[in-house]
PDB file of C-alpha atoms in Angstrom:
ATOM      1  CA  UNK A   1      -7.094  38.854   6.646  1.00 64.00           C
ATOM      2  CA  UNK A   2      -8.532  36.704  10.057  1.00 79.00           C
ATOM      3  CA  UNK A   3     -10.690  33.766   8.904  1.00 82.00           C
ATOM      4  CA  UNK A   4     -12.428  33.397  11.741  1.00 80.00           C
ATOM      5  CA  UNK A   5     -15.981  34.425  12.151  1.00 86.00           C
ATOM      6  CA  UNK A   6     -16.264  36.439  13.666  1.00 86.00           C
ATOM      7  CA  UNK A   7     -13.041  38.411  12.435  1.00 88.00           C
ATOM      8  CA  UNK A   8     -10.557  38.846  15.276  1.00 91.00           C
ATOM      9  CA  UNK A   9      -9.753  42.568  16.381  1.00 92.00           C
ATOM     10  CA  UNK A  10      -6.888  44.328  14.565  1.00 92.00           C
ATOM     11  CA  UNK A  11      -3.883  45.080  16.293  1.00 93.00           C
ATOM     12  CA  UNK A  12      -5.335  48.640  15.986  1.00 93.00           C
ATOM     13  CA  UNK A  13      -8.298  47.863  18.316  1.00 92.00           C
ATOM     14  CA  UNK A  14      -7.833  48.344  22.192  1.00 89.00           C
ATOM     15  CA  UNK A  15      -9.089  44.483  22.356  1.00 91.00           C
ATOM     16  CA  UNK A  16      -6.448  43.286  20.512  1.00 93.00           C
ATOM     17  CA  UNK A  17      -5.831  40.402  22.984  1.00 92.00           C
ATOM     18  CA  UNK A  18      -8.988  39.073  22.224  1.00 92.00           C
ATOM     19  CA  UNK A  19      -7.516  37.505  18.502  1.00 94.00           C
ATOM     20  CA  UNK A  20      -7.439  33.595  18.236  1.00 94.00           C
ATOM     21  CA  UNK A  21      -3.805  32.179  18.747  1.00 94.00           C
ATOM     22  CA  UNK A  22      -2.111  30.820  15.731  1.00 94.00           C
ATOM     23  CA  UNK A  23       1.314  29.567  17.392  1.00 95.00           C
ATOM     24  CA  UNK A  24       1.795  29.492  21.199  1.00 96.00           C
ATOM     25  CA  UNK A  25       5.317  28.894  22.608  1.00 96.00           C
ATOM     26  CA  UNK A  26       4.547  28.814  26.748  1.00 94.00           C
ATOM     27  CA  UNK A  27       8.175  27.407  27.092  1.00 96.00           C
ATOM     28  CA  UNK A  28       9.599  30.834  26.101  1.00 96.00           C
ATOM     29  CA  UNK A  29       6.396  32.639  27.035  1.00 95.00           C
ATOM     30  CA  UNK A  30       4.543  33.917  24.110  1.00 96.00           C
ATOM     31  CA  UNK A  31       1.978  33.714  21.747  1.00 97.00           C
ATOM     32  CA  UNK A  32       1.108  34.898  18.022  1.00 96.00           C
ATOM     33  CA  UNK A  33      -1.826  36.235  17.572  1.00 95.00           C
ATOM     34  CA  UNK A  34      -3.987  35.477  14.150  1.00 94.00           C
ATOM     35  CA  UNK A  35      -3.978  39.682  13.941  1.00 94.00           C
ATOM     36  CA  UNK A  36       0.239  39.594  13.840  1.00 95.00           C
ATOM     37  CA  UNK A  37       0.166  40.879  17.813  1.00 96.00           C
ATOM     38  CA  UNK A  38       3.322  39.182  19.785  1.00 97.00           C
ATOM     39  CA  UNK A  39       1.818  38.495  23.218  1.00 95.00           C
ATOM     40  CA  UNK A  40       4.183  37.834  26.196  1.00 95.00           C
ATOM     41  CA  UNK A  41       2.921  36.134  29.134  1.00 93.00           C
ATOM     42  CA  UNK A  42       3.779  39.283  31.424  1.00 91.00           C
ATOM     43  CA  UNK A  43       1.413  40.935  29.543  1.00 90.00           C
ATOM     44  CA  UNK A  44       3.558  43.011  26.813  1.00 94.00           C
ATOM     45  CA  UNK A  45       2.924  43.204  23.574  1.00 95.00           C
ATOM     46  CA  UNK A  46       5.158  43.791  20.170  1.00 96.00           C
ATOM     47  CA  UNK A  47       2.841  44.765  17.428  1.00 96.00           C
ATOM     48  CA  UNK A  48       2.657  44.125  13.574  1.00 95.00           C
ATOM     49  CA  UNK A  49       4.079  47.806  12.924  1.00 96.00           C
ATOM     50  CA  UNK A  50       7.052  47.218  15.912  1.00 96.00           C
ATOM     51  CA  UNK A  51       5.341  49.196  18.421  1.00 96.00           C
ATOM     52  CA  UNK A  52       5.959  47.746  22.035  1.00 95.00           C
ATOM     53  CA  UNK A  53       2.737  47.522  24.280  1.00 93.00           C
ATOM     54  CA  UNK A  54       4.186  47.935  28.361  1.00 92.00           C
ATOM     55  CA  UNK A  55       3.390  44.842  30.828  1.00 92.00           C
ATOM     56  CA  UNK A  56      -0.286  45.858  31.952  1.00 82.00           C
ATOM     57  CA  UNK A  57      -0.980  43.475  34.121  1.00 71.00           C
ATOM     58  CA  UNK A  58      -4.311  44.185  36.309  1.00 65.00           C
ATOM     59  CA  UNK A  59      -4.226  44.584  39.989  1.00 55.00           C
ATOM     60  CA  UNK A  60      -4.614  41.845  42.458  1.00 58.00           C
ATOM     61  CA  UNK A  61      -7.619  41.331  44.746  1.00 54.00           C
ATOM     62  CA  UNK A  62      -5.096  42.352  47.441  1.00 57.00           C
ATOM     63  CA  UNK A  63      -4.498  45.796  45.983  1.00 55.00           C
ATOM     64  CA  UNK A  64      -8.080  46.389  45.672  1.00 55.00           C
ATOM     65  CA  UNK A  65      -9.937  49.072  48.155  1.00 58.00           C
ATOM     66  CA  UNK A  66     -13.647  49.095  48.465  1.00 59.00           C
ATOM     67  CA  UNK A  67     -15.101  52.263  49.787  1.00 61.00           C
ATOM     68  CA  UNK A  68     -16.984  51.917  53.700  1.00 57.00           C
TER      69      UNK A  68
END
């Protein structure tokens, strides 16, 4: 269980990413999350359970179209 208050999102929540980090290893980039989440810095995820989580990075400001 998270002992921060408040909790930290389960690895079942869409905001998952949004957990505290309990051990962060940028050298070999990722991160443990306090809700078991494995968070790569390309974005991908391994979760508690072993399900992988795709690179989602967001778009750019140069991929971005505004409507006239």
């Amino acid at each position: 269980m998270c002992p921060h208050q408040p909790h930290c999102p389960s690895a079942a929540h869409s905001d998952r990413e949004a957990a505290h980090i309990v051990a962060s290893h940028p050298e070999q980039g990722w991160s443990l999350l306090c809700n078991g989440v494995l968070l790569f810095e390309d974005t991908g995820e391994l979760l508690p359970d072993g399900q992988i989580i795709a690179p989602h990075r967001p778009l750019g400001s140069e991929h971005i179209v505004t409507a006239a």
